[in-house]
Amino acid sequence: MGRRKVEIKRIESKSSQQVTFCKRRNGLIEKARQLSVLCESSVAILMVSSTGKLYSSSFGDSMAKIIKRYEIQHAAALKNMDLAEKSRNYLSHKELLEIVKCKLDEANLDDASVESLIYLEGQFKAALSVTRARKTELMWELVKNLEEKEKLLREENHILVSQLAKMEKKRLPETEDEGAMSSVNSYGNSPPKTLPLLK
Amino acid sequence: MGRRKVEIKRIESKSSQQVTFCKRRNGLIEKARQLSVLCESSVAILMVSSTGKLYSSSFGDSMAKIIKRYEIQHAAALKNMDLAEKSRNYLSHKELLEIVKCKLDEANLDDASVESLIYLEGQFKAALSVTRARKTELMWELVKNLEEKEKLLREENHILVSQLAKMEKKRLPETEDEGAMSSVNSYGNSPPKTLPLLK
DNA sequence: CGATCTATTTATAAGTT
DNA sequence: TAACTTATAAATAGATC
């Protein structure tokens, strides 16, 4: 669209290239703006000229947000893998980085303010440990249950031992044998069929 | 450039909006490609539709490289600002990381390790996971121990109940009382002082 | 719906200042 | 060199299939 048709191939003349870059760069940005407005969408454009200069613009959301969005999407495939496991399997720097970025983004979608890297680290660890914390919690419940059972069983045992000792004494009153089973408390004579302890 | 002029403002009809998004998105991408080829430059475009779907394309360099370029540049602009002030101004974690990376660069870590901070963080997290795994492991040991104890205590109980039953019978041979404690196996007459079960 | 067509608008290459 | 002009290519809105 100009005085004559141009082939889409490298422009040899550096100055023409520069002019065209400038014109088309502006055109691209305007098109992006229009797309954003017309279609209620976010658009980000990054351009690096042949001389290495960077141009960027975004519409709708901020550049940071759009890029973050991209990275979340991009890392989505990796995010569910267990970090430690990946580590053990000799993850490359790049892959590990992807996972880490993803986790950070997950932990930080609302752009909360931060004061230090330690805070960030804390956020990160917290996010990481939610699932594990639940697992630990359940395990603790299990352990406590078992400990309770153990205590009850020991009590029951103790009572039984006492009863046995008493009966032994009745049968053989001369025995002075005591030791570990020296009973403390006595119960009624009828042997308990089952102590109402376990389930 | 169509049958009639359109104002650049939100398209009300969702379906028209969708059609326009699709057409102009393709147009934008083609323009980006042309700019890249004509002017030997790199161009990246990210678009998020109103329905939240992400579209991206890049020409020249890879998306990752272009974004990294942007982030480094962006961080460079931030690196001289006061950290605390930036914090107050709702710096995102990502931006903070950029600053830190910059600082690391300044501190002249060699160029290849621009990402070393994030990498280290990843490593750190991996280490954390390992620690958690160890904790879990120990907990499982604990659980298994407790379960073993429980089993042994139940056995012991069972034996004690049997013994009591036998003695009861000896004293009151006429009793036909049985029930839950009806014993199965018998032991020697001497009551066990302590069964060698626990610790 | 999505692809294709075409009347128009828009972008821009080259020319001009 | 950059800004303005203009002839023309390209993009696309709405229609049609």
PDB file of C-alpha atoms in Angstrom, chain A residues 1 6-11 14 17-18 20-22 24-25 27-35 37-50 52-54 56 61 63-64 66-71 73 82-84 87-88 91-94 96-97 99-101 103-105 107-108 111-117 119-121 123-125 128-129 132 135-136 139-140 142-144 146-147 149-154 156-158 160-161 163-165 167-168 170-171 177-181 189-194 197-199, chain B residues 1 6-12 14 16-18 20-22 24-25 27-35 37-50 52-54 56 61 63-64 66-67 69-71 73-74 83-84 86-97 100-101 115 117-119 121-126 128-130 132-133 135-136 139-140 142-144 146-147 149-154 156-161 163-165 167-168 170-171 177-181 189-195 197-199:
ATOM      1  CA  MET A   1       0.000   0.000   0.000  1.00  0.00           C
ATOM      2  CA  VAL A   6       6.963  -3.952  -2.071  1.00  0.00           C
ATOM      3  CA  GLU A   7       8.138  -7.501  -1.621  1.00  0.00           C
ATOM      4  CA  ILE A   8       8.342  -8.626   1.947  1.00  0.00           C
ATOM      5  CA  LYS A   9      12.055  -9.153   2.208  1.00  0.00           C
ATOM      6  CA  ARG A  10      14.924  -7.438   3.889  1.00  0.00           C
ATOM      7  CA  ILE A  11      15.293  -3.786   2.929  1.00  0.00           C
ATOM      8  CA  LYS A  14      19.750   1.003   6.070  1.00  0.00           C
ATOM      9  CA  GLN A  17      14.922   0.321   6.570  1.00  0.00           C
ATOM     10  CA  GLN A  18      15.014   2.821   9.369  1.00  0.00           C
ATOM     11  CA  THR A  20      10.097   1.872   7.173  1.00  0.00           C
ATOM     12  CA  PHE A  21      10.707   0.548  10.672  1.00  0.00           C
ATOM     13  CA  CYS A  22       9.502   3.788  12.144  1.00  0.00           C
ATOM     14  CA  ARG A  24       5.364   0.414  10.292  1.00  0.00           C
ATOM     15  CA  ARG A  25       6.147   0.349  13.989  1.00  0.00           C
ATOM     16  CA  GLY A  27       1.206   1.435  12.287  1.00  0.00           C
ATOM     17  CA  LEU A  28       1.499  -1.761  14.251  1.00  0.00           C
ATOM     18  CA  ILE A  29       1.006   0.018  17.537  1.00  0.00           C
ATOM     19  CA  GLU A  30      -2.078   1.801  16.244  1.00  0.00           C
ATOM     20  CA  LYS A  31      -3.497  -1.485  15.012  1.00  0.00           C
ATOM     21  CA  ALA A  32      -2.876  -3.020  18.388  1.00  0.00           C
ATOM     22  CA  ARG A  33      -4.641  -0.150  20.091  1.00  0.00           C
ATOM     23  CA  GLN A  34      -7.630  -0.484  17.828  1.00  0.00           C
ATOM     24  CA  LEU A  35      -7.857  -4.207  18.375  1.00  0.00           C
ATOM     25  CA  VAL A  37     -10.511  -1.054  22.036  1.00  0.00           C
ATOM     26  CA  LEU A  38     -12.784  -2.687  19.481  1.00  0.00           C
ATOM     27  CA  CYS A  39     -12.634  -6.128  21.028  1.00  0.00           C
ATOM     28  CA  GLU A  40     -12.118  -5.387  24.720  1.00  0.00           C
ATOM     29  CA  SER A  41      -8.874  -7.282  24.691  1.00  0.00           C
ATOM     30  CA  SER A  42      -5.346  -6.804  25.931  1.00  0.00           C
ATOM     31  CA  VAL A  43      -2.520  -6.506  23.485  1.00  0.00           C
ATOM     32  CA  ALA A  44       1.181  -6.231  24.092  1.00  0.00           C
ATOM     33  CA  ILE A  45       3.813  -5.568  21.456  1.00  0.00           C
ATOM     34  CA  LEU A  46       7.548  -5.780  21.846  1.00  0.00           C
ATOM     35  CA  MET A  47       9.844  -4.739  19.035  1.00  0.00           C
ATOM     36  CA  VAL A  48      13.592  -4.820  18.849  1.00  0.00           C
ATOM     37  CA  SER A  49      15.046  -2.820  15.965  1.00  0.00           C
ATOM     38  CA  SER A  50      18.034  -4.014  13.950  1.00  0.00           C
ATOM     39  CA  GLY A  52      18.986  -3.322  19.155  1.00  0.00           C
ATOM     40  CA  LYS A  53      16.690  -0.674  20.449  1.00  0.00           C
ATOM     41  CA  LEU A  54      13.595  -1.894  22.252  1.00  0.00           C
ATOM     42  CA  SER A  56       7.129  -1.761  23.658  1.00  0.00           C
ATOM     43  CA  ASP A  61      -3.783  -4.558  30.741  1.00  0.00           C
ATOM     44  CA  MET A  63       2.710  -5.085  29.924  1.00  0.00           C
ATOM     45  CA  ALA A  64       3.711  -6.866  33.124  1.00  0.00           C
ATOM     46  CA  ILE A  66       0.121  -9.586  29.914  1.00  0.00           C
ATOM     47  CA  ILE A  67       3.583 -11.080  30.027  1.00  0.00           C
ATOM     48  CA  LYS A  68       2.792 -12.793  33.294  1.00  0.00           C
ATOM     49  CA  ARG A  69      -0.282 -14.204  31.703  1.00  0.00           C
ATOM     50  CA  TYR A  70       1.809 -15.541  28.870  1.00  0.00           C
ATOM     51  CA  GLU A  71       4.305 -17.108  31.191  1.00  0.00           C
ATOM     52  CA  GLN A  73       0.138 -20.275  30.264  1.00  0.00           C
ATOM     53  CA  ASP A  82       6.669 -32.245  41.786  1.00  0.00           C
ATOM     54  CA  LEU A  83       9.620 -29.992  42.166  1.00  0.00           C
ATOM     55  CA  ALA A  84      11.734 -32.316  44.224  1.00  0.00           C
ATOM     56  CA  SER A  87      15.137 -31.982  40.733  1.00  0.00           C
ATOM     57  CA  ARG A  88      16.169 -35.518  41.318  1.00  0.00           C
ATOM     58  CA  LEU A  91      16.012 -30.811  35.543  1.00  0.00           C
ATOM     59  CA  SER A  92      17.725 -28.282  33.367  1.00  0.00           C
ATOM     60  CA  HIS A  93      18.086 -24.747  34.588  1.00  0.00           C
ATOM     61  CA  LYS A  94      15.563 -23.627  32.067  1.00  0.00           C
ATOM     62  CA  LEU A  96      13.445 -25.461  36.719  1.00  0.00           C
ATOM     63  CA  LEU A  97      13.196 -21.775  36.049  1.00  0.00           C
ATOM     64  CA  ILE A  99       8.486 -24.116  37.286  1.00  0.00           C
ATOM     65  CA  VAL A 100       9.750 -21.589  39.734  1.00  0.00           C
ATOM     66  CA  LYS A 101       8.360 -18.689  37.767  1.00  0.00           C
ATOM     67  CA  LYS A 103       4.925 -21.050  41.277  1.00  0.00           C
ATOM     68  CA  LEU A 104       5.852 -17.475  41.958  1.00  0.00           C
ATOM     69  CA  ASP A 105       3.123 -16.261  39.698  1.00  0.00           C
ATOM     70  CA  ALA A 107       1.581 -17.189  44.698  1.00  0.00           C
ATOM     71  CA  ASN A 108       1.445 -13.651  43.471  1.00  0.00           C
ATOM     72  CA  ASP A 111       0.599  -8.186  42.841  1.00  0.00           C
ATOM     73  CA  ALA A 112       0.747  -7.732  46.566  1.00  0.00           C
ATOM     74  CA  SER A 113       3.402  -5.329  47.669  1.00  0.00           C
ATOM     75  CA  VAL A 114       6.553  -6.729  49.120  1.00  0.00           C
ATOM     76  CA  GLU A 115       9.403  -5.425  51.129  1.00  0.00           C
ATOM     77  CA  SER A 116      12.054  -8.023  50.751  1.00  0.00           C
ATOM     78  CA  LEU A 117      13.124 -11.154  49.135  1.00  0.00           C
ATOM     79  CA  TYR A 119       8.891 -12.111  52.148  1.00  0.00           C
ATOM     80  CA  LEU A 120       8.771 -13.464  48.644  1.00  0.00           C
ATOM     81  CA  GLU A 121      10.487 -16.590  49.780  1.00  0.00           C
ATOM     82  CA  GLN A 123       5.079 -16.541  50.135  1.00  0.00           C
ATOM     83  CA  PHE A 124       6.612 -19.090  47.955  1.00  0.00           C
ATOM     84  CA  LYS A 125       7.159 -21.602  50.672  1.00  0.00           C
ATOM     85  CA  LEU A 128       4.290 -24.753  48.085  1.00  0.00           C
ATOM     86  CA  SER A 129       3.409 -26.271  51.396  1.00  0.00           C
ATOM     87  CA  ARG A 132       1.913 -30.958  52.112  1.00  0.00           C
ATOM     88  CA  LYS A 135      -0.912 -34.329  54.397  1.00  0.00           C
ATOM     89  CA  THR A 136       1.092 -33.698  57.524  1.00  0.00           C
ATOM     90  CA  MET A 139      -0.701 -37.929  59.463  1.00  0.00           C
ATOM     91  CA  TRP A 140      -0.612 -36.275  62.821  1.00  0.00           C
ATOM     92  CA  LEU A 142      -3.325 -40.798  62.601  1.00  0.00           C
ATOM     93  CA  VAL A 143      -0.414 -40.711  64.983  1.00  0.00           C
ATOM     94  CA  LYS A 144      -2.473 -39.216  67.761  1.00  0.00           C
ATOM     95  CA  LEU A 146      -2.621 -44.575  67.485  1.00  0.00           C
ATOM     96  CA  GLU A 147      -1.058 -43.123  70.573  1.00  0.00           C
ATOM     97  CA  LYS A 149      -5.103 -46.545  71.382  1.00  0.00           C
ATOM     98  CA  GLU A 150      -1.740 -47.501  72.775  1.00  0.00           C
ATOM     99  CA  LYS A 151      -2.483 -45.739  76.034  1.00  0.00           C
ATOM    100  CA  LEU A 152      -5.826 -47.460  76.391  1.00  0.00           C
ATOM    101  CA  LEU A 153      -4.349 -50.833  75.616  1.00  0.00           C
ATOM    102  CA  ARG A 154      -1.654 -50.330  78.199  1.00  0.00           C
ATOM    103  CA  GLU A 156      -6.247 -52.505  79.901  1.00  0.00           C
ATOM    104  CA  ASN A 157      -3.160 -54.626  80.153  1.00  0.00           C
ATOM    105  CA  HIS A 158      -2.289 -53.172  83.477  1.00  0.00           C
ATOM    106  CA  LEU A 160      -5.566 -57.515  83.544  1.00  0.00           C
ATOM    107  CA  VAL A 161      -2.159 -58.061  85.079  1.00  0.00           C
ATOM    108  CA  GLN A 163      -6.359 -59.131  88.310  1.00  0.00           C
ATOM    109  CA  LEU A 164      -4.141 -62.072  87.509  1.00  0.00           C
ATOM    110  CA  ALA A 165      -1.841 -61.186  90.361  1.00  0.00           C
ATOM    111  CA  MET A 167      -6.026 -64.386  91.753  1.00  0.00           C
ATOM    112  CA  GLU A 168      -2.569 -65.866  92.030  1.00  0.00           C
ATOM    113  CA  LYS A 170      -5.634 -66.044  96.467  1.00  0.00           C
ATOM    114  CA  ARG A 171      -4.546 -69.430  95.247  1.00  0.00           C
ATOM    115  CA  ASP A 177       6.682 -62.462  94.446  1.00  0.00           C
ATOM    116  CA  GLU A 178       6.089 -59.015  93.130  1.00  0.00           C
ATOM    117  CA  GLY A 179       8.227 -57.235  90.565  1.00  0.00           C
ATOM    118  CA  ALA A 180       6.999 -55.385  87.591  1.00  0.00           C
ATOM    119  CA  MET A 181       3.500 -56.611  88.000  1.00  0.00           C
ATOM    120  CA  ASN A 189     -13.524 -59.954  91.299  1.00  0.00           C
ATOM    121  CA  SER A 190     -15.353 -60.689  88.110  1.00  0.00           C
ATOM    122  CA  PRO A 191     -12.878 -60.680  85.292  1.00  0.00           C
ATOM    123  CA  PRO A 192     -13.758 -58.126  82.681  1.00  0.00           C
ATOM    124  CA  LYS A 193     -14.816 -59.839  79.544  1.00  0.00           C
ATOM    125  CA  THR A 194     -13.766 -56.970  77.404  1.00  0.00           C
ATOM    126  CA  LEU A 197     -11.753 -49.390  75.084  1.00  0.00           C
ATOM    127  CA  LEU A 198     -11.291 -49.982  71.428  1.00  0.00           C
ATOM    128  CA  LYS A 199     -13.871 -49.135  68.848  1.00  0.00           C
TER     129      LYS A 199
ATOM    130  CA  MET B   1     -11.094  -0.171   5.197  1.00  0.00           C
ATOM    131  CA  VAL B   6     -16.014   2.098  11.834  1.00  0.00           C
ATOM    132  CA  GLU B   7     -15.409   4.123  14.912  1.00  0.00           C
ATOM    133  CA  ILE B   8     -12.715   2.790  17.180  1.00  0.00           C
ATOM    134  CA  LYS B   9     -14.813   1.958  20.184  1.00  0.00           C
ATOM    135  CA  ARG B  10     -16.066  -1.169  21.840  1.00  0.00           C
ATOM    136  CA  ILE B  11     -18.054  -3.434  19.543  1.00  0.00           C
ATOM    137  CA  GLU B  12     -21.292  -4.193  21.351  1.00  0.00           C
ATOM    138  CA  LYS B  14     -20.245 -10.217  21.061  1.00  0.00           C
ATOM    139  CA  SER B  16     -19.188  -9.255  15.727  1.00  0.00           C
ATOM    140  CA  GLN B  17     -16.544  -8.586  18.293  1.00  0.00           C
ATOM    141  CA  GLN B  18     -15.376 -12.157  17.989  1.00  0.00           C
ATOM    142  CA  THR B  20     -13.371  -8.689  14.251  1.00  0.00           C
ATOM    143  CA  PHE B  21     -10.970  -9.969  16.868  1.00  0.00           C
ATOM    144  CA  CYS B  22     -10.120 -12.898  14.686  1.00  0.00           C
ATOM    145  CA  ARG B  24      -7.644  -8.078  13.093  1.00  0.00           C
ATOM    146  CA  ARG B  25      -5.602 -10.468  15.146  1.00  0.00           C
ATOM    147  CA  GLY B  27      -3.841  -8.785  10.406  1.00  0.00           C
ATOM    148  CA  LEU B  28      -1.730  -7.677  13.323  1.00  0.00           C
ATOM    149  CA  ILE B  29       0.315 -10.837  13.224  1.00  0.00           C
ATOM    150  CA  GLU B  30       0.944 -10.472   9.522  1.00  0.00           C
ATOM    151  CA  LYS B  31       2.018  -6.864  10.004  1.00  0.00           C
ATOM    152  CA  ALA B  32       4.389  -7.938  12.716  1.00  0.00           C
ATOM    153  CA  ARG B  33       5.873 -10.580  10.460  1.00  0.00           C
ATOM    154  CA  GLN B  34       6.385  -8.075   7.685  1.00  0.00           C
ATOM    155  CA  LEU B  35       8.017  -5.567   9.964  1.00  0.00           C
ATOM    156  CA  VAL B  37      11.374  -9.315   7.738  1.00  0.00           C
ATOM    157  CA  LEU B  38      11.580  -5.902   6.117  1.00  0.00           C
ATOM    158  CA  CYS B  39      13.566  -4.303   8.893  1.00  0.00           C
ATOM    159  CA  GLU B  40      15.545  -7.227  10.313  1.00  0.00           C
ATOM    160  CA  SER B  41      13.942  -6.795  13.666  1.00  0.00           C
ATOM    161  CA  SER B  42      12.310  -8.950  16.312  1.00  0.00           C
ATOM    162  CA  VAL B  43       8.662  -8.548  17.104  1.00  0.00           C
ATOM    163  CA  ALA B  44       6.554 -10.227  19.738  1.00  0.00           C
ATOM    164  CA  ILE B  45       2.807  -9.907  20.102  1.00  0.00           C
ATOM    165  CA  LEU B  46       0.644 -11.095  22.953  1.00  0.00           C
ATOM    166  CA  MET B  47      -3.111 -10.842  22.792  1.00  0.00           C
ATOM    167  CA  VAL B  48      -5.680 -11.774  25.362  1.00  0.00           C
ATOM    168  CA  SER B  49      -9.208 -11.930  24.005  1.00  0.00           C
ATOM    169  CA  SER B  50     -12.194 -10.715  25.984  1.00  0.00           C
ATOM    170  CA  GLY B  52      -9.465 -14.648  28.316  1.00  0.00           C
ATOM    171  CA  LYS B  53      -7.836 -16.741  25.665  1.00  0.00           C
ATOM    172  CA  LEU B  54      -4.200 -15.996  24.960  1.00  0.00           C
ATOM    173  CA  SER B  56       0.999 -15.045  20.986  1.00  0.00           C
ATOM    174  CA  ASP B  61      13.892 -14.012  17.997  1.00  0.00           C
ATOM    175  CA  MET B  63       9.164 -15.069  22.459  1.00  0.00           C
ATOM    176  CA  ALA B  64      11.213 -16.014  25.498  1.00  0.00           C
ATOM    177  CA  ILE B  66      12.201 -10.989  23.391  1.00  0.00           C
ATOM    178  CA  ILE B  67      10.417 -11.007  26.718  1.00  0.00           C
ATOM    179  CA  ARG B  69      15.039  -8.563  26.655  1.00  0.00           C
ATOM    180  CA  TYR B  70      12.100  -6.483  27.731  1.00  0.00           C
ATOM    181  CA  GLU B  71      12.407  -7.509  31.336  1.00  0.00           C
ATOM    182  CA  GLN B  73      15.473  -3.371  29.985  1.00  0.00           C
ATOM    183  CA  HIS B  74      12.550  -2.764  32.271  1.00  0.00           C
ATOM    184  CA  LEU B  83      13.702  -0.422  47.013  1.00  0.00           C
ATOM    185  CA  ALA B  84      11.515   0.429  49.945  1.00  0.00           C
ATOM    186  CA  LYS B  86       9.063   0.704  45.173  1.00  0.00           C
ATOM    187  CA  SER B  87       7.677  -1.705  47.702  1.00  0.00           C
ATOM    188  CA  ARG B  88       5.277   0.854  48.940  1.00  0.00           C
ATOM    189  CA  ASN B  89       4.237   1.432  45.362  1.00  0.00           C
ATOM    190  CA  TYR B  90       3.091  -2.140  45.005  1.00  0.00           C
ATOM    191  CA  LEU B  91       6.010  -3.675  43.253  1.00  0.00           C
ATOM    192  CA  SER B  92       5.189  -7.110  42.012  1.00  0.00           C
ATOM    193  CA  HIS B  93       7.351 -10.025  42.971  1.00  0.00           C
ATOM    194  CA  LYS B  94       8.448 -10.253  39.403  1.00  0.00           C
ATOM    195  CA  GLU B  95       9.585  -6.682  39.316  1.00  0.00           C
ATOM    196  CA  LEU B  96      11.376  -7.140  42.582  1.00  0.00           C
ATOM    197  CA  LEU B  97      13.110 -10.150  41.171  1.00  0.00           C
ATOM    198  CA  VAL B 100      17.534  -8.221  42.404  1.00  0.00           C
ATOM    199  CA  LYS B 101      18.773  -9.798  39.223  1.00  0.00           C
ATOM    200  CA  GLU B 115      19.019 -16.189  36.240  1.00  0.00           C
ATOM    201  CA  LEU B 117      18.913 -16.061  41.727  1.00  0.00           C
ATOM    202  CA  ILE B 118      15.793 -17.708  40.489  1.00  0.00           C
ATOM    203  CA  TYR B 119      17.700 -20.860  39.935  1.00  0.00           C
ATOM    204  CA  GLU B 121      15.572 -20.225  44.708  1.00  0.00           C
ATOM    205  CA  GLY B 122      14.460 -23.260  42.819  1.00  0.00           C
ATOM    206  CA  GLN B 123      17.251 -25.279  44.280  1.00  0.00           C
ATOM    207  CA  PHE B 124      16.311 -24.029  47.676  1.00  0.00           C
ATOM    208  CA  LYS B 125      12.776 -25.135  47.185  1.00  0.00           C
ATOM    209  CA  ALA B 126      13.904 -28.501  46.017  1.00  0.00           C
ATOM    210  CA  LEU B 128      12.892 -27.808  51.158  1.00  0.00           C
ATOM    211  CA  SER B 129      10.867 -30.509  49.543  1.00  0.00           C
ATOM    212  CA  VAL B 130      13.495 -33.049  50.392  1.00  0.00           C
ATOM    213  CA  ARG B 132       9.604 -32.362  53.959  1.00  0.00           C
ATOM    214  CA  ALA B 133       9.910 -35.741  52.385  1.00  0.00           C
ATOM    215  CA  LYS B 135       9.734 -35.523  57.715  1.00  0.00           C
ATOM    216  CA  THR B 136       7.027 -37.538  56.074  1.00  0.00           C
ATOM    217  CA  MET B 139       6.236 -39.816  60.421  1.00  0.00           C
ATOM    218  CA  TRP B 140       5.454 -42.963  58.571  1.00  0.00           C
ATOM    219  CA  LEU B 142       6.291 -43.460  63.743  1.00  0.00           C
ATOM    220  CA  VAL B 143       2.931 -44.608  62.477  1.00  0.00           C
ATOM    221  CA  LYS B 144       4.211 -48.051  61.646  1.00  0.00           C
ATOM    222  CA  LEU B 146       2.603 -47.389  66.742  1.00  0.00           C
ATOM    223  CA  GLU B 147       0.654 -49.858  64.705  1.00  0.00           C
ATOM    224  CA  LYS B 149       2.804 -51.676  69.274  1.00  0.00           C
ATOM    225  CA  GLU B 150      -0.949 -51.779  69.008  1.00  0.00           C
ATOM    226  CA  LYS B 151      -0.842 -55.234  67.527  1.00  0.00           C
ATOM    227  CA  LEU B 152       1.451 -56.529  70.260  1.00  0.00           C
ATOM    228  CA  LEU B 153      -0.645 -54.973  72.985  1.00  0.00           C
ATOM    229  CA  ARG B 154      -3.737 -56.600  71.588  1.00  0.00           C
ATOM    230  CA  GLU B 156      -0.837 -59.444  75.123  1.00  0.00           C
ATOM    231  CA  ASN B 157      -4.336 -58.508  76.143  1.00  0.00           C
ATOM    232  CA  HIS B 158      -5.729 -61.549  74.519  1.00  0.00           C
ATOM    233  CA  ILE B 159      -3.313 -63.777  76.368  1.00  0.00           C
ATOM    234  CA  LEU B 160      -4.059 -62.133  79.671  1.00  0.00           C
ATOM    235  CA  VAL B 161      -7.756 -62.535  79.174  1.00  0.00           C
ATOM    236  CA  GLN B 163      -5.258 -66.741  81.531  1.00  0.00           C
ATOM    237  CA  LEU B 164      -7.841 -65.043  83.643  1.00  0.00           C
ATOM    238  CA  ALA B 165     -10.512 -67.206  82.133  1.00  0.00           C
ATOM    239  CA  MET B 167      -8.010 -69.383  86.492  1.00  0.00           C
ATOM    240  CA  GLU B 168     -11.609 -68.497  86.904  1.00  0.00           C
ATOM    241  CA  LYS B 170     -10.147 -73.587  88.084  1.00  0.00           C
ATOM    242  CA  ARG B 171     -11.677 -71.737  90.998  1.00  0.00           C
ATOM    243  CA  ASP B 177     -19.506 -68.499  81.406  1.00  0.00           C
ATOM    244  CA  GLU B 178     -17.673 -67.683  78.252  1.00  0.00           C
ATOM    245  CA  GLY B 179     -18.432 -64.839  75.910  1.00  0.00           C
ATOM    246  CA  ALA B 180     -15.939 -62.595  74.277  1.00  0.00           C
ATOM    247  CA  MET B 181     -13.094 -63.803  76.424  1.00  0.00           C
ATOM    248  CA  ASN B 189       0.322 -71.542  84.762  1.00  0.00           C
ATOM    249  CA  SER B 190       2.756 -68.967  85.977  1.00  0.00           C
ATOM    250  CA  PRO B 191       1.380 -65.567  85.180  1.00  0.00           C
ATOM    251  CA  PRO B 192       3.700 -63.589  82.980  1.00  0.00           C
ATOM    252  CA  LYS B 193       5.166 -60.754  84.876  1.00  0.00           C
ATOM    253  CA  THR B 194       5.627 -58.691  81.808  1.00  0.00           C
ATOM    254  CA  LEU B 195       5.358 -59.738  78.268  1.00  0.00           C
ATOM    255  CA  LEU B 197       6.711 -56.603  73.984  1.00  0.00           C
ATOM    256  CA  LEU B 198       7.401 -52.984  74.328  1.00  0.00           C
ATOM    257  CA  LYS B 199      10.812 -51.433  74.255  1.00  0.00           C
TER     258      LYS B 199
END
